[in-house]
Amino acid sequence: MTAFDDIRARDERYHMRTYGRLPVAFVRGEGALLWDSAGKEYLDFLSGIAVVSVGHSHPAVVEAVRAQVGTLTHVSNLFYTEPQTLLAERLHHLLGWGRSFFANSGAEANECALKLARKWSAKAHGTPRSAVVAALGSFHGRTFSTLAATGQPAKHGPFMPLPAWFAHIPLNDIDALEAAITDETSAVLLEAVQGEGGVRVATPEFMAAARKLCDERGAVLVIDEVQTGLGRTGRWFAFEHAGVEPDIVTLAKALGNGLPIGACIARDEVADAFGPGDHATTFGGGPVVCAAALAVLDVIEKEGLVQRSAAMGEHLVALLTERLGDVVVEVRGLGLLVAMELASDAAAAIVTDALAAGLVVNNVAPNAIRFAPPLVVGKDEVARAVEILEPIVRRHA
Ligand code: PLP
């Protein structure tokens, strides 16, 4: 029995079967490379799912975590810790506004945003508003309320009834948005680029309409940047592409480069609706994850990874289009969040073959491959990835 066979057999016996897994156990990573239990090397063009933005085992992040875990790992949020305070300050300066609440995941960051919007609406309008408008095709998490917010009815099925506060409208349909926002709406919750929805970009017109309608009707605009935030799309925040500013932003994936941290950042006047006891978490914003996040933000800045994401993303799209444009339907995306739409539902087969050939990508839809490499990925690695993929895609075309 190989080491992998052993891991798989024990996992299948002892772990819940919530993941449709591919037949690899990874043991090590560095930059945009991964190694499996047999020592085989892979190019990582998924980075978790847009998580490991500064690359696997980045020395600055490793050192920050090592130093913090050996100094202070945890105290209750009943007390101050410097890393948490510094991270909140840093995010304030990155956005130019706001106060942070730190959670442990993207779903939790969105839970915080939804609770805050409800509490704020009570303060702003005298009575709490419960309704939330979100987009079809969106993904906001797997807890009951973030699942309800997620605009993918197929994921709701087995878990009905879900909280009934959510109305879903087609992405980029301004008329539908206008009709859905009512006097009961506390928040409009949107992704500027739908990641799980297949890398679908919200138009600047749609985002501007959302901003205007929220202002007119007294709702907050929440942008879920869990997948898109911190340079992934070639800007610090994906909403910058549309030129709108939200009232609340949620972050997670890239913030800890793989350590579990989420953030809900709200403008002061919205954040002030929360008082002591309204929201809390045991682990959220602990010293180790906050030290990691501070190091991540340093690396993104010092290594110019936002600009690099924009440039490498353009390069990846151009190369995929040049080499495979004749057999695929479309290559789309922003920065290093890219999808290649196929002419048939061959994405799962292509992902499996690519993995066997040493390239990690993901089937974001039955007919679409997603690319989200670390932002530190090099031009030669982009070329190698396309080199590996071309014959596989042609074989399945
Ligand atoms: N929001 C978006 C846009 C996401 O892409 C995800 C995860 O893929 C989530 C929320 C949920 O994040 P988590 O899995 O950390 O709860």
GROMACS .gro file of C-alpha atoms and ligand atoms in nm:
model
  413
    1MET     CA    1   0.000   0.000   0.000
    2THR     CA    2   0.139   0.342  -0.095
    3ALA     CA    3   0.136   0.628   0.152
    4PHE     CA    4  -0.145   0.780  -0.055
    5ASP     CA    5  -0.356   0.463  -0.057
    6ASP     CA    6  -0.324   0.448   0.320
    7ILE     CA    7  -0.428   0.811   0.363
    8ARG     CA    8  -0.724   0.766   0.128
    9ALA     CA    9  -0.846   0.445   0.294
   10ARG     CA   10  -0.834   0.597   0.641
   11ASP     CA   11  -0.990   0.925   0.527
   12GLU     CA   12  -1.277   0.740   0.364
   13ARG     CA   13  -1.340   0.554   0.688
   14TYR     CA   14  -1.301   0.837   0.939
   15HIS     CA   15  -1.377   1.166   0.762
   16MET     CA   16  -1.723   1.292   0.661
   17ARG     CA   17  -1.779   1.261   0.291
   18THR     CA   18  -1.858   1.624   0.216
   19TYR     CA   19  -1.587   1.669  -0.046
   20GLY     CA   20  -1.566   1.511  -0.390
   21ARG     CA   21  -1.193   1.454  -0.374
   22LEU     CA   22  -0.924   1.413  -0.637
   23PRO     CA   23  -0.673   1.128  -0.588
   24VAL     CA   24  -0.378   1.324  -0.446
   25ALA     CA   25  -0.253   1.400  -0.093
   26PHE     CA   26  -0.032   1.707  -0.085
   27VAL     CA   27   0.249   1.722   0.168
   28ARG     CA   28   0.450   2.035   0.087
   29GLY     CA   29   0.432   2.364  -0.100
   30GLU     CA   30   0.667   2.645  -0.202
   31GLY     CA   31   0.572   2.949  -0.411
   32ALA     CA   32   0.346   2.821  -0.690
   33LEU     CA   33   0.462   2.460  -0.650
   34LEU     CA   34   0.318   2.166  -0.457
   35TRP     CA   35   0.449   1.815  -0.389
   36ASP     CA   36   0.240   1.506  -0.320
   37SER     CA   37   0.294   1.207  -0.093
   38ALA     CA   38   0.492   1.030  -0.367
   39GLY     CA   39   0.723   1.330  -0.416
   40LYS     CA   40   0.566   1.434  -0.748
   41GLU     CA   41   0.576   1.809  -0.827
   42TYR     CA   42   0.271   2.011  -0.937
   43LEU     CA   43   0.215   2.364  -1.062
   44ASP     CA   44  -0.052   2.511  -0.837
   45PHE     CA   45  -0.291   2.718  -1.048
   46LEU     CA   46  -0.562   2.717  -0.782
   47SER     CA   47  -0.379   2.824  -0.460
   48GLY     CA   48  -0.638   2.666  -0.229
   49ILE     CA   49  -0.915   2.849  -0.401
   50ALA     CA   50  -0.759   3.193  -0.431
   51VAL     CA   51  -0.617   3.157  -0.081
   52VAL     CA   52  -0.239   3.118  -0.096
   53SER     CA   53  -0.187   3.449  -0.275
   54VAL     CA   54   0.169   3.521  -0.161
   55GLY     CA   55   0.267   3.162  -0.241
   56HIS     CA   56   0.314   2.850  -0.032
   57SER     CA   57   0.553   2.876   0.263
   58HIS     CA   58   0.638   3.242   0.205
   59PRO     CA   59   0.932   3.303   0.443
   60ALA     CA   60   0.791   3.631   0.579
   61VAL     CA   61   0.458   3.469   0.668
   62VAL     CA   62   0.625   3.157   0.811
   63GLU     CA   63   0.848   3.374   1.028
   64ALA     CA   64   0.562   3.596   1.149
   65VAL     CA   65   0.357   3.289   1.248
   66ARG     CA   66   0.655   3.116   1.409
   67ALA     CA   67   0.740   3.423   1.616
   68GLN     CA   68   0.381   3.487   1.726
   69VAL     CA   69   0.288   3.126   1.807
   70GLY     CA   70   0.593   3.106   2.032
   71THR     CA   71   0.502   3.429   2.210
   72LEU     CA   72   0.123   3.438   2.253
   73THR     CA   73  -0.119   3.207   2.072
   74HIS     CA   74  -0.450   3.298   2.230
   75VAL     CA   75  -0.627   3.516   2.479
   76SER     CA   76  -0.998   3.590   2.494
   77ASN     CA   77  -1.140   3.877   2.291
   78LEU     CA   78  -1.222   4.021   2.633
   79PHE     CA   79  -0.867   4.158   2.612
   80TYR     CA   80  -0.667   4.367   2.367
   81THR     CA   81  -0.387   4.218   2.158
   82GLU     CA   82  -0.152   4.423   1.945
   83PRO     CA   83  -0.164   4.211   1.625
   84GLN     CA   84  -0.545   4.240   1.613
   85THR     CA   85  -0.536   4.615   1.666
   86LEU     CA   86  -0.262   4.663   1.407
   87LEU     CA   87  -0.451   4.455   1.151
   88ALA     CA   88  -0.772   4.655   1.201
   89GLU     CA   89  -0.571   4.976   1.160
   90ARG     CA   90  -0.400   4.841   0.849
   91LEU     CA   91  -0.731   4.743   0.684
   92HIS     CA   92  -0.873   5.086   0.768
   93HIS     CA   93  -0.586   5.251   0.584
   94LEU     CA   94  -0.609   5.010   0.292
   95LEU     CA   95  -0.976   5.095   0.239
   96GLY     CA   96  -0.953   5.455   0.357
   97TRP     CA   97  -1.235   5.394   0.607
   98GLY     CA   98  -1.392   5.156   0.850
   99ARG     CA   99  -1.370   4.933   1.153
  100SER     CA  100  -1.305   4.559   1.140
  101PHE     CA  101  -1.455   4.256   1.308
  102PHE     CA  102  -1.240   3.945   1.269
  103ALA     CA  103  -1.396   3.605   1.209
  104ASN     CA  104  -1.254   3.267   1.111
  105SER     CA  105  -1.387   3.223   0.757
  106GLY     CA  106  -1.562   3.387   0.467
  107ALA     CA  107  -1.905   3.260   0.571
  108GLU     CA  108  -1.856   3.401   0.919
  109ALA     CA  109  -1.743   3.736   0.781
  110ASN     CA  110  -2.067   3.745   0.579
  111GLU     CA  111  -2.273   3.643   0.884
  112CYS     CA  112  -2.127   3.942   1.062
  113ALA     CA  113  -2.217   4.169   0.769
  114LEU     CA  114  -2.578   4.042   0.763
  115LYS     CA  115  -2.623   4.084   1.138
  116LEU     CA  116  -2.464   4.428   1.127
  117ALA     CA  117  -2.689   4.540   0.839
  118ARG     CA  118  -2.996   4.428   1.037
  119LYS     CA  119  -2.883   4.608   1.353
  120TRP     CA  120  -2.787   4.921   1.157
  121SER     CA  121  -3.126   4.928   0.983
  122ALA     CA  122  -3.303   4.931   1.320
  123LYS     CA  123  -3.094   5.229   1.425
  124ALA     CA  124  -3.133   5.411   1.094
  125HIS     CA  125  -3.506   5.347   1.036
  126GLY     CA  126  -3.650   5.291   1.382
  127THR     CA  127  -3.750   4.930   1.309
  128PRO     CA  128  -3.521   4.648   1.193
  129ARG     CA  129  -3.534   4.556   0.826
  130SER     CA  130  -3.480   4.190   0.748
  131ALA     CA  131  -3.478   4.166   0.366
  132VAL     CA  132  -3.153   4.122   0.172
  133VAL     CA  133  -3.109   4.131  -0.205
  134ALA     CA  134  -2.838   3.911  -0.359
  135ALA     CA  135  -2.751   3.784  -0.707
  136LEU     CA  136  -2.826   3.456  -0.878
  137GLY     CA  137  -2.506   3.261  -0.930
  138SER     CA  138  -2.350   3.413  -0.617
  139PHE     CA  139  -2.171   3.222  -0.342
  140HIS     CA  140  -2.155   3.353   0.013
  141GLY     CA  141  -2.094   3.048   0.233
  142ARG     CA  142  -2.241   2.729   0.378
  143THR     CA  143  -2.396   2.835   0.710
  144PHE     CA  144  -2.775   2.851   0.705
  145SER     CA  145  -2.797   3.225   0.638
  146THR     CA  146  -2.502   3.250   0.399
  147LEU     CA  147  -2.635   2.944   0.215
  148ALA     CA  148  -2.969   3.122   0.190
  149ALA     CA  149  -2.782   3.427   0.057
  150THR     CA  150  -2.607   3.210  -0.202
  151GLY     CA  151  -2.792   3.239  -0.533
  152GLN     CA  152  -2.760   2.874  -0.630
  153PRO     CA  153  -3.092   2.695  -0.563
  154ALA     CA  154  -2.935   2.351  -0.624
  155LYS     CA  155  -2.727   2.399  -0.308
  156HIS     CA  156  -3.040   2.489  -0.106
  157GLY     CA  157  -3.243   2.178  -0.186
  158PRO     CA  158  -3.160   1.938   0.098
  159PHE     CA  159  -3.145   2.212   0.362
  160MET     CA  160  -3.483   2.377   0.320
  161PRO     CA  161  -3.637   2.563   0.488
  162LEU     CA  162  -3.367   2.830   0.490
  163PRO     CA  163  -3.398   3.182   0.632
  164ALA     CA  164  -3.645   3.350   0.398
  165TRP     CA  165  -3.506   3.702   0.393
  166PHE     CA  166  -3.321   3.674   0.061
  167ALA     CA  167  -3.440   3.784  -0.282
  168HIS     CA  168  -3.221   3.683  -0.577
  169ILE     CA  169  -3.194   3.876  -0.901
  170PRO     CA  170  -2.994   3.801  -1.217
  171LEU     CA  171  -2.642   3.950  -1.208
  172ASN     CA  172  -2.621   4.275  -1.407
  173ASP     CA  173  -3.001   4.311  -1.436
  174ILE     CA  174  -3.055   4.668  -1.317
  175ASP     CA  175  -3.434   4.661  -1.361
  176ALA     CA  176  -3.463   4.348  -1.149
  177LEU     CA  177  -3.239   4.506  -0.884
  178GLU     CA  178  -3.454   4.817  -0.876
  179ALA     CA  179  -3.769   4.608  -0.838
  180ALA     CA  180  -3.620   4.388  -0.563
  181ILE     CA  181  -3.497   4.663  -0.326
  182THR     CA  182  -3.791   4.766  -0.109
  183ASP     CA  183  -3.856   4.958   0.212
  184GLU     CA  184  -3.784   4.631   0.394
  185THR     CA  185  -3.433   4.589   0.248
  186SER     CA  186  -3.146   4.616   0.495
  187ALA     CA  187  -2.867   4.519   0.255
  188VAL     CA  188  -2.770   4.443  -0.101
  189LEU     CA  189  -2.503   4.172  -0.095
  190LEU     CA  190  -2.293   4.132  -0.411
  191GLU     CA  191  -1.965   3.995  -0.542
  192ALA     CA  192  -1.792   4.232  -0.788
  193VAL     CA  193  -1.674   3.914  -0.962
  194GLN     CA  194  -1.866   3.594  -0.893
  195GLY     CA  195  -1.591   3.340  -0.826
  196GLU     CA  196  -1.783   3.019  -0.755
  197GLY     CA  197  -2.045   3.132  -1.005
  198GLY     CA  198  -1.792   3.078  -1.285
  199VAL     CA  199  -1.587   3.401  -1.278
  200ARG     CA  200  -1.870   3.633  -1.385
  201VAL     CA  201  -1.789   4.003  -1.368
  202ALA     CA  202  -2.051   4.251  -1.244
  203THR     CA  203  -2.075   4.545  -1.485
  204PRO     CA  204  -1.977   4.891  -1.357
  205GLU     CA  205  -2.331   5.007  -1.450
  206PHE     CA  206  -2.489   4.738  -1.232
  207MET     CA  207  -2.259   4.814  -0.939
  208ALA     CA  208  -2.325   5.190  -0.974
  209ALA     CA  209  -2.700   5.122  -0.980
  210ALA     CA  210  -2.667   4.911  -0.664
  211ARG     CA  211  -2.483   5.195  -0.491
  212LYS     CA  212  -2.740   5.454  -0.598
  213LEU     CA  213  -3.044   5.241  -0.507
  214CYS     CA  214  -2.897   5.157  -0.164
  215ASP     CA  215  -2.847   5.530  -0.098
  216GLU     CA  216  -3.197   5.619  -0.214
  217ARG     CA  217  -3.373   5.343  -0.023
  218GLY     CA  218  -3.169   5.336   0.296
  219ALA     CA  219  -2.994   4.999   0.258
  220VAL     CA  220  -2.626   4.916   0.297
  221LEU     CA  221  -2.418   4.787   0.007
  222VAL     CA  222  -2.216   4.485   0.115
  223ILE     CA  223  -1.946   4.362  -0.123
  224ASP     CA  224  -1.826   4.008  -0.061
  225GLU     CA  225  -1.455   4.019  -0.147
  226VAL     CA  226  -1.383   3.685   0.018
  227GLN     CA  227  -1.248   3.540  -0.306
  228THR     CA  228  -1.161   3.859  -0.496
  229GLY     CA  229  -1.001   4.076  -0.228
  230LEU     CA  230  -0.637   4.170  -0.174
  231GLY     CA  231  -0.505   4.180  -0.529
  232ARG     CA  232  -0.665   3.872  -0.681
  233THR     CA  233  -0.834   4.071  -0.962
  234GLY     CA  234  -0.544   4.309  -1.027
  235ARG     CA  235  -0.674   4.571  -0.781
  236TRP     CA  236  -0.666   4.559  -0.404
  237PHE     CA  237  -1.045   4.518  -0.413
  238ALA     CA  238  -1.255   4.403  -0.707
  239PHE     CA  239  -1.510   4.678  -0.644
  240GLU     CA  240  -1.246   4.928  -0.759
  241HIS     CA  241  -1.295   4.804  -1.116
  242ALA     CA  242  -1.652   4.932  -1.100
  243GLY     CA  243  -1.562   5.260  -0.930
  244VAL     CA  244  -1.811   5.215  -0.643
  245GLU     CA  245  -1.746   5.215  -0.270
  246PRO     CA  246  -1.944   4.977  -0.047
  247ASP     CA  247  -2.057   5.031   0.313
  248ILE     CA  248  -1.935   4.688   0.423
  249VAL     CA  249  -1.662   4.467   0.276
  250THR     CA  250  -1.597   4.107   0.370
  251LEU     CA  251  -1.260   3.938   0.328
  252ALA     CA  252  -1.119   3.597   0.407
  253LYS     CA  253  -0.930   3.360   0.178
  254ALA     CA  254  -0.613   3.555   0.089
  255LEU     CA  255  -0.596   3.747   0.417
  256GLY     CA  256  -0.425   3.467   0.610
  257ASN     CA  257  -0.261   3.297   0.309
  258GLY     CA  258  -0.411   2.971   0.436
  259LEU     CA  259  -0.452   3.047   0.805
  260PRO     CA  260  -0.819   3.081   0.900
  261ILE     CA  261  -0.920   3.445   0.921
  262GLY     CA  262  -1.216   3.642   0.791
  263ALA     CA  263  -1.287   4.014   0.824
  264CYS     CA  264  -1.602   4.221   0.808
  265ILE     CA  265  -1.507   4.587   0.763
  266ALA     CA  266  -1.779   4.851   0.788
  267ARG     CA  267  -1.788   5.227   0.763
  268ASP     CA  268  -1.781   5.386   1.106
  269GLU     CA  269  -2.145   5.498   1.101
  270VAL     CA  270  -2.257   5.142   1.015
  271ALA     CA  271  -2.008   4.967   1.245
  272ASP     CA  272  -2.126   5.185   1.533
  273ALA     CA  273  -2.460   4.998   1.529
  274PHE     CA  274  -2.284   4.707   1.704
  275GLY     CA  275  -2.221   4.733   2.076
  276PRO     CA  276  -2.063   4.493   2.325
  277GLY     CA  277  -2.240   4.156   2.318
  278ASP     CA  278  -2.394   4.196   1.971
  279HIS     CA  279  -2.139   3.975   1.800
  280ALA     CA  280  -1.842   3.767   1.912
  281THR     CA  281  -1.619   3.469   1.839
  282THR     CA  282  -1.371   3.272   2.048
  283PHE     CA  283  -1.092   3.239   1.794
  284GLY     CA  284  -1.158   3.526   1.554
  285GLY     CA  285  -0.877   3.778   1.527
  286GLY     CA  286  -0.637   3.575   1.739
  287PRO     CA  287  -0.275   3.689   1.758
  288VAL     CA  288  -0.133   3.422   1.526
  289VAL     CA  289  -0.374   3.470   1.234
  290CYS     CA  290  -0.351   3.849   1.269
  291ALA     CA  291   0.030   3.834   1.267
  292ALA     CA  292   0.007   3.619   0.954
  293ALA     CA  293  -0.234   3.863   0.789
  294LEU     CA  294  -0.008   4.160   0.867
  295ALA     CA  295   0.281   3.974   0.704
  296VAL     CA  296   0.063   3.888   0.403
  297LEU     CA  297  -0.032   4.253   0.351
  298ASP     CA  298   0.336   4.353   0.382
  299VAL     CA  299   0.435   4.098   0.118
  300ILE     CA  300   0.157   4.202  -0.122
  301GLU     CA  301   0.275   4.563  -0.091
  302LYS     CA  302   0.653   4.504  -0.096
  303GLU     CA  303   0.645   4.257  -0.385
  304GLY     CA  304   0.399   4.463  -0.590
  305LEU     CA  305   0.162   4.166  -0.614
  306VAL     CA  306  -0.147   4.369  -0.703
  307GLN     CA  307   0.022   4.500  -1.016
  308ARG     CA  308   0.175   4.161  -1.081
  309SER     CA  309  -0.170   3.999  -1.062
  310ALA     CA  310  -0.299   4.240  -1.327
  311ALA     CA  311   0.000   4.178  -1.556
  312MET     CA  312   0.020   3.800  -1.512
  313GLY     CA  313  -0.358   3.772  -1.548
  314GLU     CA  314  -0.343   3.950  -1.882
  315HIS     CA  315  -0.058   3.723  -1.985
  316LEU     CA  316  -0.249   3.409  -1.884
  317VAL     CA  317  -0.566   3.516  -2.069
  318ALA     CA  318  -0.363   3.611  -2.379
  319LEU     CA  319  -0.174   3.281  -2.381
  320LEU     CA  320  -0.486   3.068  -2.324
  321THR     CA  321  -0.663   3.259  -2.602
  322GLU     CA  322  -0.367   3.228  -2.839
  323ARG     CA  323  -0.317   2.854  -2.781
  324LEU     CA  324  -0.675   2.738  -2.726
  325GLY     CA  325  -0.896   3.015  -2.865
  326ASP     CA  326  -1.000   2.796  -3.158
  327VAL     CA  327  -1.150   2.521  -2.937
  328VAL     CA  328  -1.289   2.705  -2.634
  329VAL     CA  329  -1.592   2.933  -2.608
  330GLU     CA  330  -1.439   3.211  -2.398
  331VAL     CA  331  -1.153   3.303  -2.167
  332ARG     CA  332  -1.269   3.560  -1.910
  333GLY     CA  333  -1.166   3.710  -1.580
  334LEU     CA  334  -0.991   3.992  -1.401
  335GLY     CA  335  -0.631   3.972  -1.285
  336LEU     CA  336  -0.543   3.619  -1.176
  337LEU     CA  337  -0.905   3.505  -1.138
  338VAL     CA  338  -0.969   3.352  -1.478
  339ALA     CA  339  -1.214   3.102  -1.627
  340MET     CA  340  -1.196   2.920  -1.958
  341GLU     CA  341  -1.538   2.818  -2.087
  342LEU     CA  342  -1.540   2.497  -2.289
  343ALA     CA  343  -1.766   2.390  -2.574
  344SER     CA  344  -1.877   2.082  -2.374
  345ASP     CA  345  -1.907   1.960  -2.015
  346ALA     CA  346  -1.551   1.831  -2.013
  347ALA     CA  347  -1.418   2.036  -1.721
  348ALA     CA  348  -1.403   1.753  -1.465
  349ALA     CA  349  -1.219   1.522  -1.707
  350ILE     CA  350  -0.974   1.799  -1.798
  351VAL     CA  351  -0.904   1.876  -1.430
  352THR     CA  352  -0.833   1.506  -1.361
  353ASP     CA  353  -0.600   1.476  -1.661
  354ALA     CA  354  -0.425   1.804  -1.576
  355LEU     CA  355  -0.364   1.682  -1.222
  356ALA     CA  356  -0.211   1.361  -1.354
  357ALA     CA  357   0.011   1.578  -1.576
  358GLY     CA  358   0.122   1.793  -1.279
  359LEU     CA  359  -0.110   2.095  -1.300
  360VAL     CA  360  -0.370   2.189  -1.038
  361VAL     CA  361  -0.676   2.371  -1.175
  362ASN     CA  362  -1.045   2.349  -1.089
  363ASN     CA  363  -1.374   2.280  -1.266
  364VAL     CA  364  -1.576   2.579  -1.145
  365ALA     CA  365  -1.866   2.466  -1.367
  366PRO     CA  366  -1.926   2.151  -1.573
  367ASN     CA  367  -1.807   2.348  -1.877
  368ALA     CA  368  -1.552   2.586  -1.722
  369ILE     CA  369  -1.199   2.560  -1.583
  370ARG     CA  370  -1.091   2.812  -1.318
  371PHE     CA  371  -0.736   2.942  -1.278
  372ALA     CA  372  -0.635   3.122  -0.958
  373PRO     CA  373  -0.259   3.076  -0.914
  374PRO     CA  374  -0.064   3.246  -0.635
  375LEU     CA  375  -0.005   3.611  -0.724
  376VAL     CA  376   0.371   3.541  -0.714
  377VAL     CA  377   0.341   3.311  -1.017
  378GLY     CA  378   0.609   3.368  -1.283
  379LYS     CA  379   0.580   3.410  -1.659
  380ASP     CA  380   0.761   3.081  -1.718
  381GLU     CA  381   0.517   2.903  -1.485
  382VAL     CA  382   0.222   3.049  -1.676
  383ALA     CA  383   0.379   2.924  -2.000
  384ARG     CA  384   0.436   2.577  -1.849
  385ALA     CA  385   0.075   2.556  -1.725
  386VAL     CA  386  -0.063   2.639  -2.070
  387GLU     CA  387   0.184   2.394  -2.225
  388ILE     CA  388   0.051   2.115  -2.001
  389LEU     CA  389  -0.311   2.209  -2.058
  390GLU     CA  390  -0.319   2.256  -2.436
  391PRO     CA  391  -0.305   1.890  -2.548
  392ILE     CA  392  -0.546   1.786  -2.270
  393VAL     CA  393  -0.809   2.044  -2.367
  394ARG     CA  394  -0.769   1.954  -2.736
  395ARG     CA  395  -0.815   1.586  -2.654
  396HIS     CA  396  -1.145   1.666  -2.479
  397ALA     CA  397  -1.264   1.927  -2.733
  398PLP     N1  398  -1.787   3.428  -0.024
  398PLP     C1  399  -1.724   3.399  -0.139
  398PLP     C2  400  -1.727   3.496  -0.250
  398PLP     C3  401  -1.653   3.278  -0.152
  398PLP     O1  402  -1.591   3.250  -0.267
  398PLP     C4  403  -1.651   3.189  -0.042
  398PLP     C5  404  -1.580   3.060  -0.052
  398PLP     O2  405  -1.553   3.011  -0.159
  398PLP     C6  406  -1.720   3.224   0.075
  398PLP     C7  407  -1.785   3.345   0.081
  398PLP     C8  408  -1.720   3.133   0.194
  398PLP     O3  409  -1.596   3.133   0.254
  398PLP     P1  410  -1.554   3.016   0.358
  398PLP     O4  411  -1.545   2.889   0.279
  398PLP     O5  412  -1.423   3.063   0.413
  398PLP     O6  413  -1.661   3.012   0.461
   0.00000   0.00000   0.00000
